[in-house]
Coordinates of C-alpha atoms in Angstrom, one line a residue:
M935 CA -15.4 -14.8 12.7
A936 CA -14.4 -15.2 9.0
K937 CA -15.6 -12.6 6.5
R938 CA -18.1 -13.5 3.8
K939 CA -16.7 -14.4 0.5
D940 CA -18.4 -14.1 -2.9
P941 CA -18.4 -17.2 -5.1
E942 CA -16.2 -15.5 -7.7
E943 CA -13.6 -15.0 -5.0
S944 CA -13.4 -18.7 -4.2
N945 CA -10.6 -19.2 -6.7
L946 CA -8.3 -17.4 -4.2
D947 CA -9.0 -20.0 -1.4
Q948 CA -6.6 -22.4 -3.0
R949 CA -3.7 -20.7 -4.6
H950 CA -0.7 -22.5 -6.1
I951 CA 2.6 -21.0 -5.5
D952 CA 5.6 -22.2 -7.5
E953 CA 8.8 -22.6 -5.6
S954 CA 11.5 -23.4 -8.1
S955 CA 15.0 -24.4 -7.5
S956 CA 17.6 -25.3 -10.0
A957 CA 20.0 -28.3 -9.4
E958 CA 23.6 -27.7 -10.2
S959 CA 23.8 -31.0 -12.2
S960 CA 20.7 -30.2 -14.3
S961 CA 19.3 -27.3 -16.3
E962 CA 15.7 -28.2 -15.3
D963 CA 13.9 -26.7 -12.3
D964 CA 12.4 -28.9 -9.6
T965 CA 9.0 -27.4 -8.8
D966 CA 7.0 -27.9 -5.7
M967 CA 3.4 -26.9 -5.5
L968 CA 2.2 -25.3 -2.2
D969 CA -1.5 -25.1 -1.5
V970 CA -2.3 -21.9 0.5
E971 CA -5.8 -21.1 1.7
F972 CA -6.4 -17.4 2.2
E973 CA -9.1 -16.3 4.6
W974 CA -10.5 -12.8 5.3
F975 CA -11.2 -11.7 8.8
D976 CA -12.4 -8.7 10.7
P977 CA -9.5 -7.1 12.7
Q978 CA -9.0 -9.0 16.0
P979 CA -7.7 -6.9 18.9
E980 CA -6.6 -9.9 20.8
H981 CA -4.6 -11.4 18.0
D982 CA -3.6 -8.8 15.4
F983 CA -1.7 -6.0 17.2
H984 CA 1.9 -7.1 16.5
G985 CA 1.1 -8.3 13.0
L986 CA -0.6 -4.9 12.1
K987 CA 2.3 -3.0 13.7
T988 CA 4.8 -4.9 11.5
L989 CA 2.7 -4.2 8.3
L990 CA 2.4 -0.5 9.2
R991 CA 6.2 -0.3 9.7
Q992 CA 6.6 -1.9 6.2
L993 CA 4.1 0.6 4.7
F994 CA 5.8 3.7 6.1
D995 CA 9.3 2.3 5.2
V996 CA 12.2 4.3 6.6
D997 CA 9.8 7.0 8.0
G998 CA 8.1 4.4 10.2
Q999 CA 10.1 5.6 13.2
L1000 CA 8.4 9.0 12.9
F1001 CA 5.1 7.6 14.0
D1002 CA 3.5 6.0 17.0
L1003 CA 2.8 2.7 15.2
S1004 CA 1.4 1.1 18.3
A1005 CA -1.2 3.8 18.7
L1006 CA -2.1 3.5 15.0
A1007 CA -2.5 -0.2 15.2
E1008 CA -4.7 0.1 18.3
L1009 CA -6.8 2.7 16.5
I1010 CA -7.4 0.3 13.6
L1011 CA -8.2 -2.5 16.0
A1012 CA -10.7 -0.3 17.8
Q1013 CA -13.0 -0.4 14.8
P1014 CA -13.2 -4.2 14.3
L1015 CA -16.3 -4.0 12.0
L1016 CA -14.5 -1.9 9.5
G1017 CA -11.6 -3.2 7.4
S1018 CA -10.1 -6.7 6.9
T1019 CA -7.1 -8.9 7.5
V1020 CA -5.9 -11.8 5.4
K1021 CA -4.6 -14.9 7.1
V1022 CA -3.7 -18.5 6.1
D1023 CA -3.7 -20.4 9.4
G1024 CA -6.8 -19.4 11.1
N1025 CA -8.1 -16.4 13.1
E1026 CA -5.6 -16.6 15.9
T1027 CA -2.5 -16.1 13.7
D1028 CA -0.8 -12.9 12.5
P1029 CA -2.3 -11.2 9.5
Y1030 CA -0.4 -11.4 6.2
A1031 CA -2.3 -8.4 4.8
F1032 CA -4.7 -5.8 6.0
L1033 CA -6.8 -2.9 4.8
S1034 CA -8.6 -0.3 6.9
V1035 CA -9.7 3.4 6.9
L1036 CA -9.4 6.0 9.5
N1037 CA -11.5 9.1 9.8
L1038 CA -9.0 11.9 10.0
Q1039 CA -11.5 14.5 11.2
E1040 CA -12.9 12.2 13.9
H1041 CA -9.5 11.4 15.3
K1042 CA -7.7 14.7 14.7
E1043 CA -7.1 15.3 18.4
K1044 CA -5.3 12.0 18.9
P1045 CA -1.5 12.7 18.8
S1046 CA -0.8 9.7 16.6
V1047 CA -3.3 10.9 13.9
G1048 CA -2.3 14.6 14.3
N1049 CA 1.3 13.7 13.8
L1050 CA 0.4 11.7 10.7
V1051 CA -1.7 14.5 9.2
Q1052 CA 1.2 17.0 9.7
Y1053 CA 3.5 14.5 8.0
L1054 CA 1.2 14.1 5.0
L1055 CA 0.9 17.9 4.7
Q1056 CA 4.7 18.4 4.9
R1057 CA 5.3 15.7 2.3
S1058 CA 2.6 16.9 0.0
A1059 CA 4.2 20.3 0.0
T1060 CA 7.2 18.8 -1.8
N1061 CA 5.2 17.9 -4.9
A1062 CA 3.0 20.4 -6.7
E1063 CA 0.7 17.6 -7.9
L1064 CA -0.2 17.0 -4.2
S1065 CA -0.8 20.6 -3.4
P1066 CA -4.6 20.3 -3.2
L1067 CA -4.2 18.2 -0.1
K1068 CA -3.4 21.3 1.9
D1069 CA -7.0 22.6 1.5
L1070 CA -8.6 19.2 2.1
L1071 CA -6.8 18.8 5.5
A1072 CA -6.9 22.4 6.5
P1073 CA -8.3 23.0 10.1
L1074 CA -11.4 24.8 8.7
S1075 CA -12.0 22.4 5.8
T1076 CA -15.4 20.9 5.5
A1077 CA -13.9 17.8 3.7
R1078 CA -14.4 14.5 5.4
V1079 CA -11.2 12.6 4.5
G1080 CA -10.9 8.8 5.1
L1081 CA -7.3 7.7 5.2
V1082 CA -7.0 4.2 3.6
L1083 CA -4.1 2.2 5.0
T1084 CA -3.3 -1.2 3.4
E1085 CA -0.2 -3.4 3.2
R1086 CA 0.7 -7.0 2.7
L1087 CA 3.8 -9.2 3.1
I1088 CA 6.0 -9.1 0.0
N1089 CA 5.1 -12.6 -1.3
I1090 CA 1.4 -12.3 -0.8
P1091 CA -0.4 -12.2 -4.2
S1092 CA -2.1 -8.9 -5.2
E1093 CA -5.4 -10.8 -5.8
V1094 CA -6.1 -10.8 -2.1
V1095 CA -6.6 -7.0 -2.2
P1096 CA -9.8 -6.5 -4.3
P1097 CA -12.0 -8.5 -1.9
M1098 CA -10.8 -6.3 0.9
Y1099 CA -11.6 -3.1 -1.0
K1100 CA -15.0 -4.6 -1.9
M1101 CA -15.8 -5.4 1.7
L1102 CA -14.7 -2.0 2.8
V1103 CA -17.2 -0.3 0.4
E1104 CA -19.9 -2.6 1.9
E1105 CA -18.9 -2.0 5.5
I1106 CA -18.8 1.8 5.0
S1107 CA -22.3 1.7 3.5
W1108 CA -23.6 -0.3 6.5
A1109 CA -21.8 2.1 8.9
I1110 CA -23.5 5.1 7.2
E1111 CA -26.9 3.5 7.6
E1112 CA -26.1 3.2 11.3
K1113 CA -25.1 6.9 11.5
E1114 CA -21.5 6.0 12.1
P1115 CA -18.9 8.7 11.2
Y1116 CA -17.7 7.2 7.9
N1117 CA -19.6 9.3 5.4
F1118 CA -16.5 10.5 3.7
S1119 CA -16.2 13.1 1.0
H1120 CA -12.7 11.9 -0.1
Y1121 CA -10.5 8.9 0.3
L1122 CA -6.7 9.4 0.8
I1123 CA -4.8 6.2 0.0
L1124 CA -1.3 6.2 1.4
S1125 CA 1.0 3.8 -0.5
K1126 CA 4.5 3.5 -1.9
T1127 CA 6.4 3.2 -5.1
Y1128 CA 10.0 2.7 -6.1
Q1129 CA 12.5 3.8 -8.7
E1130 CA 15.2 1.7 -10.1
V1131 CA 18.7 3.1 -9.5
E1132 CA 22.1 2.2 -10.7
S1133 CA 24.1 0.3 -8.1
N1134 CA 27.0 2.1 -6.5
L1135 CA 28.9 -1.2 -7.0
D1136 CA 28.7 -0.7 -10.7
Q1137 CA 29.3 3.0 -10.9
E1138 CA 33.1 2.9 -11.3
S1139 CA 32.8 0.8 -14.4
S1140 CA 30.3 3.1 -15.9
K1141 CA 32.1 6.4 -15.3
S1142 CA 33.8 6.4 -18.7
R1143 CA 30.4 5.8 -20.4
K1144 CA 28.8 8.7 -18.5
K1145 CA 31.7 11.0 -19.5
K1146 CA 31.2 10.0 -23.1
K1147 CA 27.5 10.8 -23.0
Q1148 CA 28.2 14.2 -21.4
R1149 CA 30.7 15.0 -24.3
L1150 CA 28.0 14.1 -26.7
G1151 CA 25.7 16.7 -25.1
A1152 CA 23.4 14.2 -23.2
G1153 CA 22.9 16.7 -20.4
K1154 CA 19.2 16.3 -20.3
Q1155 CA 18.0 13.3 -18.3
A1156 CA 14.5 11.9 -18.1
S1157 CA 12.9 11.5 -14.7
P1158 CA 13.2 7.9 -13.5
A1159 CA 10.1 5.9 -13.9
A1160 CA 8.1 5.0 -10.9
F1161 CA 7.0 1.3 -10.3
Y1162 CA 4.3 0.1 -8.0
F1163 CA 4.7 -2.0 -4.9
H1164 CA 0.9 -2.2 -5.0
P1165 CA -0.2 -2.9 -8.6
E1166 CA -3.8 -1.9 -7.7
D1167 CA -2.7 1.7 -7.3
E1168 CA -2.3 2.0 -11.0
V1169 CA -6.0 1.3 -11.4
L1170 CA -7.2 3.3 -8.5
Q1171 CA -5.4 6.5 -9.6
R1172 CA -7.3 6.5 -12.8
Y1173 CA -10.2 7.7 -10.7
A1174 CA -8.1 10.1 -8.6
Q1175 CA -8.8 13.8 -8.1
F1176 CA -5.0 14.0 -7.8
Y1177 CA -2.1 11.8 -6.9
G1178 CA 1.7 11.9 -6.7
G1179 CA 4.8 10.7 -5.0
F1180 CA 7.1 12.1 -2.4
D1181 CA 10.6 11.5 -0.9
Y1182 CA 10.8 10.0 2.6
V1183 CA 12.1 12.3 5.4
N1184 CA 14.7 9.8 6.4
Q1185 CA 16.5 9.3 3.1
E1186 CA 18.6 6.2 2.9
G1187 CA 22.2 6.3 2.0
E1188 CA 23.0 5.6 -1.6
G1189 CA 24.5 2.2 -0.6
Q1190 CA 21.1 1.0 0.7
S1191 CA 19.8 0.6 -2.8
D1192 CA 22.4 -2.1 -3.3
S1193 CA 20.7 -4.2 -0.6
K1194 CA 17.3 -3.8 -2.4
R1195 CA 18.3 -4.9 -5.9
T1196 CA 15.4 -5.9 -8.2
F1197 CA 17.7 -7.0 -10.9
Q1198 CA 21.3 -7.9 -11.0
E1199 CA 22.4 -4.5 -12.2
L1200 CA 19.9 -2.3 -10.4
G1201 CA 18.8 -1.4 -6.9
I1202 CA 15.6 0.3 -5.8
R1203 CA 14.8 3.6 -4.2
P1204 CA 11.4 3.5 -2.3
Q1205 CA 9.1 6.6 -2.2
G1206 CA 5.9 7.5 -0.6
H1207 CA 2.8 7.8 -2.8
M1208 CA -0.7 9.4 -2.2
I1209 CA -3.9 8.9 -4.2
V1210 CA -7.0 11.1 -3.4
I1211 CA -10.3 9.9 -4.8
E1212 CA -13.6 11.7 -4.4
A1213 CA -16.2 9.5 -2.5
Q1214 CA -18.6 9.1 -5.5
K1215 CA -15.7 7.7 -7.6
F1216 CA -14.4 5.3 -4.9
E1217 CA -16.8 2.4 -5.6
P1218 CA -16.3 2.5 -9.4
A1219 CA -12.5 2.5 -8.8
V1220 CA -12.9 -0.6 -6.6
K1221 CA -15.0 -2.3 -9.2
E1222 CA -12.4 -1.7 -11.9
T1223 CA -9.7 -3.0 -9.5
E1224 CA -11.7 -6.3 -9.2
Q1225 CA -12.0 -6.5 -13.0
Y1226 CA -8.3 -5.8 -13.5
F1227 CA -7.2 -8.7 -11.3
A1228 CA -9.9 -11.0 -12.6
Q1229 CA -8.5 -10.7 -16.1
G1230 CA -5.1 -11.6 -14.8

């Protein structure tokens, strides 16, 4: 059954995607317009398992092999009235995007969740900005943490995300009224960022420039800037109690960045990212996210 859509979200139903290709004999681009209708659905256990598992693998990146992604996908699908998927060809197709929340306290005895919690604790220990997570996820903690998982295929527009967050807020409110275990004190959003890195293929040609900089005393180097795979994270973390990035356990070889070039000269180095928002600030954060993309 399709999710309800608000009238202001109807402009996402028909989205024009430009597909430009340049002809060798002309400097002008030939542009085709593709109409894509996005639909929001409740998670469907009979249709979404493989699609969700693929999106989870993309979210966890090189550390995906550390988790039982099948069990996590099944856990998401076991709560079909909470969370959303985005599809373009009807309910029986694979999702192009999803968003859901898992109660870490409720599912702590499940091996797949216990393993994930230990991973989050270990990774947070590598960044002082994430150190408060240790107390929130401690065995005797009274905090009720909801783990927000969301991912979308690379070419799916960010505008599909605010409706999913808005519907999640509504669904959690309804679930609380029904005494369901979703009265969270904190939301932990697991996401990812990336840094641009110089390609190994270009390093030989830049060695002389680096040596010259060193001779000029350029020994101090600023930390590389982080860029967002999920633009909404920049808005959400304005409301965060704390947030920060972390390196993946399975670090890729330096040469892997060359296969993930964002520009001709640069590759990218993905990193994990966590955002923790107190429950009373979650809905205002979601509302600002809606406004942010509406302005775009």
